[in-house]
Amino acid sequence: MRPSLSGPGRQLAAAVAGLLLLTACSSGGDGTGASGAGKPVQGGTLTAAVDTEPVSWDIHASTQDITAEIQRQVFDSLVSQDAAGKFHPWLATKWEISDDYRTYTFHLRKDVRFSDGTRFDAAAVKANFDHIVAKSTKSLYAISLLGPYTGTQVVDAYTAKVTFSKPFAPFLQAASTTYLGFYSPKALKANAGKLAAGGAADVGSGPFVFSGYTKGQSAVLTRNPKYAWGPATAAHTGPAHLDKLVFRFLPTASVRAGALTSGQVQVAKAIPPQNVTTVKATPGLSLISRRNPGGNYNLWLNGSLAPLDDQRVRKAVQRGIDIDQDVKTVTFGQYPRAWSPISPTTPDYDKSLEGSWPYDPKLSAQLLDEAGWTGRDAQGYRTRNGKRLTITWPQLSIQATREGRDVLGQAIQADLNKIGVEVKRPNLDLGSYNTEVYGGKANVIDLSWPRFSPDVLWLFLNSGSAPAKGGINATFIKDTDFDKWTDEGRATLDEKVHADVYPKVQQRAIDLAVVVPLYTQVSLVGESSTVKGLTFSPSNWLTYYDAWLVAK
């Protein structure tokens, strides 16, 4: 057995529905980076503005990072993860991992209670993990974090053995996330069908209790006075310092920024790049800027569908976009241009890719000529055998304006038009979008997927992650090397193996031109000087357990 690393075929329709918020999924542990210093003050209400409202509050079913971020305050996990990627005790005091990474044995705390009084024990671990994989749950992301899960054995009241059919080394990182957090077994039994609604149905063991929700406006969390089991990565272990947390849903960027500068909220997520200067110049405010780990904001090219089934055409598209200029202009220089499908803050990022595939419209023209697209029609678009070179890149109407991605899309269209490629961007509702994109009918999909693990590359490129299987591999190709290397990566925690296979995956993705990395997402958070102790997870989710307020 390995010692603890710490101290003391769903159907396609169901699969794609969970992927509806393509740019809002993530997975990360807790407890890195605190803002402020001094002796914490008890009490007070902190109001935070967020840019997205959860479609579902069910941590076991939702794919949204906003669900996981807010619900982190309500739900605990087996382990916590620090900024260096190391794991530490939380609800589990210690654990053992089998040499083949198929069995994880957790020894649990004996003093944990859910907010309804139910005790946390090995039976609760089993009830929650079994709930995630149950067909009735319709889990859309948490189930992927359980990988090849075969079951949980209750060894004794406070020992749980979790088993997998194949080696699954990323499990500890997955187990640090909200998505694999724990509901009270009593609540699961009584309210399994109501978890998406949040509120009273949400019963966790965390430092806050979900006490109120007004759809379209706000969610209210109140302090759990009996909480005494904070993660080892936190600054304290008792009840939260704040009496109450209020999350206001303000999707309009200018309104969200205005709420911060006017003092209506003390924290604001997703400050728009154009408002960064104003926030920095406002007395009593500061801006926190942190690069997200995991998948960058990328264009994924469908290699199974013409005309992008031709690698030369994919490469022409990849090299025909002036990414440096487009990203700099649209994000006001706040988001760095990307070179790899994963960000520089992700473990095993391949820095050698930086600068290796610059904008080169002359190369694009040469490749398109080689591919036979040598004709031109009246509008100047390339043709072959009388057919125009056209690619389809749908946009989801409810998310089109996020981070100015609609404007960036227009710039990319203009770039590709210059090399003779027509880009159609139909604006689709959710149902049509899912059918088109995850049914493999679109040429291009834009997607980001923050996660503090290089295993995100398995989700992007392994054939086992095909949309028909509930995955997100939008390349729609089966590549032997991608499968081999990403399978090898998730079969071990050996750093030498990771340092070998994951850079090769990144390099091959660029070489095959199945991806066009655009930019690394940056968490731009505005914060009042009255807020202290705000922390971030490794995936840049805000956590409020250690937060407190000083008097104005």
XYZ file of C-alpha atoms in Angstrom:
552
model
C 0.000 0.000 0.000
C 1.195 3.545 -0.703
C 1.249 5.771 2.398
C -0.867 8.898 2.705
C 0.499 11.820 0.755
C -0.383 14.032 3.718
C 0.285 14.006 7.382
C -1.822 12.973 10.484
C -22.306 4.979 -21.690
C -24.757 7.521 -20.662
C -26.907 8.593 -23.603
C -25.666 11.510 -25.699
C -28.652 13.705 -24.857
C -27.932 13.469 -21.159
C -24.229 13.867 -21.673
C -24.400 17.019 -23.703
C -26.959 18.648 -21.435
C -24.391 18.664 -18.671
C -21.899 20.330 -20.906
C -24.168 23.250 -21.682
C -22.042 25.765 -19.837
C -18.946 24.919 -21.756
C -16.815 27.676 -20.422
C -17.873 27.362 -16.799
C -16.592 24.018 -15.601
C -13.775 23.308 -13.307
C -12.364 21.122 -10.696
C -10.059 22.149 -7.873
C -9.237 21.582 -4.251
C -9.102 24.186 -1.518
C -6.985 26.441 0.564
C -4.400 28.612 -1.169
C -3.557 32.256 -0.884
C -5.192 34.523 1.693
C -5.745 38.260 1.376
C -5.257 40.451 4.420
C -3.635 39.975 7.803
C -4.305 40.708 11.436
C -6.540 39.191 14.078
C -9.860 38.031 12.591
C -13.036 39.797 13.692
C -16.198 37.789 14.297
C -19.531 38.657 12.705
C -20.842 40.702 9.816
C -22.287 40.075 6.373
C -20.111 39.897 3.289
C -21.841 40.499 -0.053
C -20.198 39.212 -3.218
C -21.221 39.815 -6.831
C -20.876 36.951 -9.297
C -21.375 36.926 -13.051
C -23.280 33.652 -13.338
C -26.249 32.110 -11.549
C -26.243 28.327 -11.093
C -28.621 26.489 -13.385
C -28.595 23.688 -10.810
C -27.408 23.751 -7.205
C -26.849 19.987 -7.149
C -23.106 19.461 -6.732
C -23.385 15.874 -7.930
C -25.191 16.805 -11.149
C -24.018 20.300 -12.110
C -21.036 21.056 -14.362
C -20.826 24.727 -13.447
C -17.900 26.112 -11.500
C -20.156 28.754 -9.951
C -22.192 25.965 -8.352
C -19.057 24.359 -6.990
C -17.594 27.678 -5.844
C -20.625 28.819 -3.865
C -21.424 25.345 -2.591
C -17.827 24.911 -1.383
C -18.934 26.955 1.619
C -21.659 24.378 2.376
C -19.971 21.073 1.521
C -16.746 19.470 2.730
C -14.448 16.984 0.989
C -12.317 14.029 2.015
C -9.037 15.862 1.397
C -7.804 19.364 0.639
C -5.178 20.410 -1.887
C -2.621 23.184 -1.576
C -1.130 25.474 -4.213
C 1.738 23.058 -4.807
C -0.678 20.239 -5.562
C -0.049 18.369 -2.304
C -2.933 16.770 -0.420
C -3.851 17.277 3.226
C -6.429 15.979 5.714
C -9.992 17.236 5.865
C -12.844 14.835 6.516
C -10.262 12.060 6.176
C -7.430 12.157 8.694
C -5.242 9.827 6.634
C -5.442 7.423 3.713
C -3.630 4.629 1.916
C -3.407 4.045 -1.818
C -2.759 0.609 -3.312
C 0.299 0.211 -5.514
C -1.910 -0.200 -8.564
C -3.981 2.935 -7.784
C -7.192 0.927 -7.786
C -7.974 1.110 -4.073
C -8.085 4.137 -1.764
C -8.721 3.566 1.929
C -9.808 6.617 3.936
C -9.774 6.898 7.725
C -12.391 9.457 8.693
C -12.818 12.003 11.445
C -15.229 10.903 14.148
C -16.552 14.310 15.209
C -18.207 15.528 11.994
C -21.931 16.201 11.813
C -24.066 17.456 8.960
C -26.126 20.552 9.675
C -29.218 18.365 10.204
C -27.412 16.484 12.980
C -26.663 13.348 10.972
C -23.155 12.021 11.547
C -20.575 11.817 8.805
C -19.142 8.307 8.501
C -18.102 5.642 6.008
C -21.740 4.915 5.203
C -22.149 8.572 4.210
C -19.167 8.295 1.852
C -20.694 5.233 0.219
C -24.164 6.806 -0.007
C -22.809 9.901 -1.760
C -20.485 8.174 -4.221
C -23.151 5.621 -5.081
C -25.592 8.502 -5.538
C -23.264 10.161 -8.044
C -23.055 7.076 -10.277
C -26.750 6.195 -9.993
C -28.580 6.696 -13.301
C -31.359 8.596 -11.524
C -28.891 11.300 -10.470
C -28.005 12.078 -14.097
C -24.586 13.223 -12.976
C -22.906 15.261 -15.661
C -19.465 15.961 -14.278
C -18.965 14.403 -10.846
C -19.376 10.980 -12.419
C -16.349 11.640 -14.626
C -14.323 12.560 -11.530
C -15.093 9.111 -10.121
C -13.626 7.593 -13.273
C -13.756 3.750 -13.337
C -15.508 3.608 -9.939
C -16.702 0.169 -8.884
C -17.886 0.844 -5.350
C -17.233 1.889 -1.770
C -16.822 -0.667 0.995
C -17.705 0.279 4.578
C -14.789 -1.390 6.358
C -15.983 -0.067 9.700
C -17.906 2.991 10.881
C -15.041 5.368 10.122
C -13.086 3.557 7.392
C -14.154 3.642 3.748
C -12.450 1.745 0.924
C -13.087 3.171 -2.551
C -12.283 0.880 -5.486
C -11.801 1.281 -9.230
C -11.694 -1.188 -12.110
C -8.531 0.392 -13.526
C -5.673 2.464 -12.111
C -7.012 5.923 -11.323
C -4.278 8.165 -9.966
C -6.208 11.491 -10.309
C -8.739 10.413 -7.686
C -7.260 12.347 -4.755
C -7.418 15.570 -6.731
C -10.993 14.781 -7.710
C -11.812 13.955 -4.083
C -10.690 17.448 -3.060
C -13.422 19.107 -5.134
C -16.914 20.249 -4.285
C -18.328 17.917 -6.931
C -17.349 14.916 -4.784
C -18.527 16.618 -1.579
C -21.049 15.095 0.808
C -24.748 15.552 1.387
C -26.332 14.285 4.559
C -27.521 10.720 3.788
C -30.808 11.694 5.406
C -31.185 14.599 2.959
C -30.207 12.395 0.015
C -32.943 9.948 0.904
C -35.628 12.559 1.541
C -34.750 15.209 -1.057
C -32.827 13.524 -3.878
C -35.174 15.072 -6.407
C -34.950 18.557 -4.916
C -31.196 19.109 -4.730
C -31.093 21.231 -7.865
C -33.311 23.819 -6.153
C -30.847 24.514 -3.358
C -32.028 26.099 -0.148
C -33.368 23.807 2.563
C -32.698 20.665 0.508
C -28.975 21.463 0.623
C -27.633 19.808 3.764
C -23.861 19.580 4.039
C -21.288 19.562 6.828
C -19.579 22.810 5.792
C -18.949 26.086 7.631
C -22.082 27.688 6.159
C -25.703 26.607 5.767
C -27.673 27.380 2.599
C -30.482 29.424 4.134
C -32.103 31.364 1.292
C -32.375 31.697 -2.472
C -34.216 34.191 -4.674
C -33.931 33.107 -8.288
C -32.417 35.778 -10.480
C -31.269 37.838 -7.500
C -29.276 36.243 -4.699
C -28.382 33.292 -2.480
C -27.839 33.582 1.267
C -25.589 31.404 3.409
C -25.432 31.633 7.209
C -22.697 30.524 9.602
C -22.761 26.968 10.945
C -21.992 27.581 14.656
C -21.049 23.933 15.309
C -18.412 23.679 12.594
C -15.078 22.461 13.989
C -13.349 20.494 11.215
C -11.873 22.900 8.698
C -9.308 21.540 6.220
C -5.649 21.383 7.200
C -4.926 24.003 4.529
C -7.171 26.598 6.231
C -6.016 29.231 8.725
C -8.377 28.012 11.453
C -10.637 25.035 12.260
C -13.622 26.464 14.167
C -16.773 28.178 12.880
C -16.475 30.708 10.067
C -15.777 34.308 11.098
C -18.632 35.783 9.056
C -22.240 35.567 10.186
C -23.604 35.621 6.676
C -22.602 35.410 3.027
C -24.782 36.933 0.304
C -24.121 36.158 -3.361
C -25.739 38.568 -5.816
C -26.186 37.438 -9.404
C -25.114 40.343 -11.623
C -24.412 39.057 -15.135
C -23.979 42.508 -16.690
C -20.308 43.432 -16.422
C -20.831 47.180 -15.947
C -23.448 46.607 -13.253
C -21.187 44.195 -11.409
C -18.235 46.571 -11.509
C -20.473 49.469 -10.479
C -21.774 47.523 -7.492
C -18.200 47.166 -6.284
C -17.071 50.745 -6.863
C -20.243 52.101 -5.227
C -19.811 49.911 -2.142
C -22.918 47.782 -2.660
C -20.742 44.649 -2.592
C -17.386 43.968 -0.963
C -16.190 41.392 -3.487
C -16.856 41.162 -7.227
C -15.836 38.269 -9.456
C -15.066 38.550 -13.159
C -14.197 42.236 -13.274
C -14.299 43.080 -17.003
C -10.853 43.922 -18.413
C -12.011 47.387 -19.464
C -12.866 48.198 -15.835
C -9.569 47.085 -14.311
C -8.052 50.590 -14.356
C -11.122 52.088 -12.667
C -11.131 49.478 -9.905
C -7.421 49.963 -9.244
C -7.877 53.741 -9.079
C -10.820 53.621 -6.649
C -9.782 54.318 -3.038
C -10.440 51.370 -0.747
C -10.447 48.800 -3.556
C -7.845 46.403 -4.878
C -7.717 44.002 -7.796
C -6.567 40.399 -7.547
C -5.353 38.883 -10.817
C -4.624 35.148 -10.964
C -4.183 32.864 -13.977
C -6.484 29.852 -14.011
C -5.055 26.335 -14.344
C -6.495 23.645 -16.585
C -7.813 24.035 -20.100
C -7.279 27.418 -21.725
C -10.005 29.081 -23.762
C -9.457 26.999 -26.894
C -10.996 26.351 -30.252
C -11.360 22.599 -30.774
C -11.492 21.498 -34.415
C -13.710 18.581 -35.412
C -11.341 16.306 -37.321
C -14.119 13.934 -38.345
C -16.068 16.446 -40.433
C -15.127 18.083 -43.739
C -13.356 20.325 -44.443
C -11.434 20.014 -41.164
C -10.927 16.279 -41.635
C -7.914 17.425 -43.674
C -4.980 18.226 -41.377
C -3.705 20.814 -43.845
C -6.934 22.777 -43.593
C -6.895 22.551 -39.795
C -3.308 23.803 -39.756
C -4.246 26.648 -42.098
C -7.000 27.713 -39.722
C -4.700 27.412 -36.711
C -1.954 29.563 -38.285
C -4.326 31.964 -40.007
C -5.599 33.614 -36.812
C -3.736 36.629 -35.450
C -4.177 35.460 -31.866
C -1.695 37.890 -30.277
C -3.398 40.968 -31.671
C -6.976 39.717 -31.331
C -6.630 38.667 -27.684
C -4.697 41.801 -26.701
C -7.336 44.049 -28.254
C -10.415 42.295 -26.895
C -9.099 41.683 -23.354
C -7.279 45.012 -23.003
C -4.067 43.099 -22.397
C -5.402 41.433 -19.240
C -5.465 37.846 -20.561
C -2.250 36.285 -21.939
C -2.257 34.642 -25.341
C -2.178 30.818 -25.049
C 0.259 28.429 -26.735
C -0.854 25.083 -25.303
C -4.299 23.603 -24.670
C -3.510 23.876 -20.948
C -2.397 26.948 -19.033
C 1.062 27.724 -17.597
C -0.301 27.276 -14.054
C -1.254 23.657 -14.769
C 1.167 20.920 -13.678
C 3.268 19.546 -16.573
C 2.636 22.526 -18.840
C 4.924 22.431 -21.897
C 6.691 25.784 -21.974
C 8.588 24.815 -25.126
C 5.414 25.438 -27.149
C 5.587 29.165 -26.466
C 6.365 31.002 -29.699
C 6.531 27.763 -31.696
C 3.512 28.313 -33.948
C 3.099 32.032 -34.678
C 0.591 33.741 -36.940
C 1.561 32.865 -40.508
C -1.084 33.654 -43.170
C 1.408 32.850 -45.957
C 1.769 29.308 -44.604
C -2.023 29.075 -44.356
C -2.381 30.050 -48.006
C 0.217 27.482 -49.042
C -1.510 24.712 -47.083
C -4.911 25.538 -48.545
C -3.437 25.469 -52.035
C -1.943 22.055 -51.297
C -5.324 20.853 -50.058
C -6.896 21.813 -53.384
C -8.752 24.942 -52.313
C -7.329 27.001 -55.138
C -10.412 28.605 -56.654
C -12.100 31.847 -55.600
C -15.752 32.797 -55.778
C -17.264 36.259 -56.263
C -16.955 37.045 -52.540
C -13.279 36.075 -52.457
C -13.709 32.821 -50.562
C -11.702 29.791 -51.588
C -13.408 27.024 -53.535
C -12.710 23.465 -54.610
C -14.778 21.759 -57.293
C -17.157 24.706 -57.140
C -17.767 24.385 -53.377
C -16.925 27.223 -50.991
C -14.512 26.597 -48.080
C -16.879 27.095 -45.151
C -16.646 26.093 -41.498
C -19.387 26.365 -38.881
C -18.675 27.594 -35.355
C -21.928 27.904 -33.370
C -22.238 30.187 -30.372
C -24.519 29.601 -27.390
C -26.813 32.602 -27.097
C -26.880 32.663 -23.280
C -23.079 32.899 -23.119
C -22.140 34.752 -26.281
C -20.898 37.897 -24.542
C -18.878 36.290 -21.755
C -15.392 37.853 -21.519
C -16.051 39.571 -24.843
C -15.879 36.245 -26.657
C -18.441 37.378 -29.210
C -16.138 40.250 -30.201
C -13.114 37.941 -30.264
C -15.084 35.608 -32.509
C -15.704 38.449 -34.945
C -11.982 39.208 -35.069
C -11.227 35.543 -35.785
C -13.853 35.495 -38.531
C -12.176 38.505 -40.126
C -8.734 36.875 -39.952
C -9.928 33.676 -41.604
C -11.863 35.608 -44.227
C -8.536 37.122 -45.296
C -7.179 33.681 -46.164
C -10.397 32.760 -47.953
C -12.180 30.760 -45.245
C -15.832 31.551 -44.551
C -16.797 31.171 -40.881
C -20.468 30.876 -40.066
C -21.455 31.644 -36.463
C -25.110 30.717 -35.889
C -26.453 31.963 -32.562
C -28.252 28.957 -31.070
C -30.464 28.236 -28.092
C -29.367 25.571 -25.646
C -31.176 22.628 -27.213
C -30.065 23.405 -30.745
C -26.517 24.089 -29.582
C -26.194 20.747 -27.810
C -27.576 18.873 -30.792
C -25.284 20.648 -33.232
C -22.044 20.734 -31.251
C -22.093 17.501 -29.275
C -23.778 15.655 -32.071
C -20.600 16.244 -34.071
C -22.302 18.468 -36.641
C -20.206 21.594 -36.034
C -16.670 22.181 -37.300
C -15.512 24.207 -34.313
C -16.339 24.436 -30.626
C -14.935 26.991 -28.167
C -14.305 25.538 -24.743
C -12.427 26.170 -21.501
C -12.252 23.776 -18.578
C -10.278 24.908 -15.499
C -8.820 22.111 -13.376
C -5.648 21.914 -11.310
C -4.504 18.695 -12.973
C -3.004 17.727 -16.334
C -5.608 14.943 -16.401
C -7.822 17.551 -18.063
C -5.977 16.497 -21.237
C -7.614 13.070 -20.922
C -11.010 14.774 -20.958
C -10.093 16.784 -24.052
C -8.330 14.165 -26.165
C -8.867 10.576 -25.031
C -11.364 8.620 -27.128
C -12.888 7.381 -23.873
C -14.075 10.960 -23.374
C -16.090 11.047 -26.590
C -19.352 13.030 -26.312
C -21.320 9.875 -27.094
C -19.860 8.463 -23.863
C -20.581 11.595 -21.840
C -17.191 13.207 -22.437
C -15.933 16.449 -23.951
C -13.530 15.289 -26.684
C -14.739 17.701 -29.349
C -12.049 16.647 -31.837
C -14.209 13.600 -32.633
C -11.120 11.605 -33.552
C -9.573 8.517 -31.998
C -5.822 8.911 -31.839
C -3.706 6.015 -30.586
C -1.029 8.270 -29.103
C -3.512 10.508 -27.289
C -5.176 7.445 -25.771
C -1.894 5.781 -24.816
C -0.285 8.844 -23.227
C -3.317 10.158 -21.343
C -4.123 6.653 -20.073
C -0.533 6.311 -18.869
C -0.772 9.680 -17.151
C -3.865 8.846 -15.130
C -2.488 5.418 -14.161
C 0.229 6.838 -11.919
C 1.363 9.757 -9.774
C 4.961 9.257 -10.886
C 6.226 12.730 -11.751
C 8.698 11.343 -14.299
C 5.900 9.656 -16.214
C 3.796 12.826 -16.139
C 6.740 14.932 -17.279
C 7.136 12.571 -20.235
C 3.592 11.954 -21.457
C 1.762 15.222 -20.854
C 4.134 17.474 -22.840
C 3.916 14.956 -25.695
C 0.120 15.184 -25.625
C 0.254 18.983 -25.801
C 2.776 18.953 -28.629
C 0.820 16.410 -30.671
C -2.421 18.360 -30.228
C -0.724 21.409 -31.756
C 1.019 19.395 -34.480
C -2.221 17.693 -35.533
C -3.940 21.095 -35.369
C -6.944 19.740 -33.497
C -6.791 22.737 -31.172
C -6.238 26.477 -31.453
C -5.383 27.804 -27.969
C -6.545 31.413 -27.652
C -5.971 32.746 -24.139
C -5.442 31.746 -20.530
C -8.377 32.753 -18.386
C -7.517 35.133 -15.575
C -9.567 35.532 -12.427
C -9.993 39.286 -12.019
C -11.477 39.823 -8.579
C -12.264 43.200 -7.093
C -12.017 43.403 -3.323
C -12.804 46.042 -0.712
C -10.129 46.866 1.847
C -12.668 45.864 4.504
C -12.287 42.216 3.439
C -9.518 40.113 4.957
C -8.680 36.429 4.801
C -10.229 35.748 1.400
C -8.638 32.592 -0.028
C -8.433 30.836 -3.371
C -8.508 27.192 -4.319
C -5.821 25.874 -6.675
C -8.360 26.379 -9.485
C -8.948 29.984 -8.383
C -12.336 29.478 -6.780
C -12.920 32.006 -4.015
C -13.349 30.495 -0.553
C -14.794 32.434 2.375
C -14.210 30.172 5.358
C -11.248 32.238 6.633
C -12.680 35.581 5.471
C -13.592 38.375 7.873
C -14.524 42.048 7.789
C -12.888 45.024 9.442
C -14.821 48.101 10.526
C -14.874 50.955 8.029
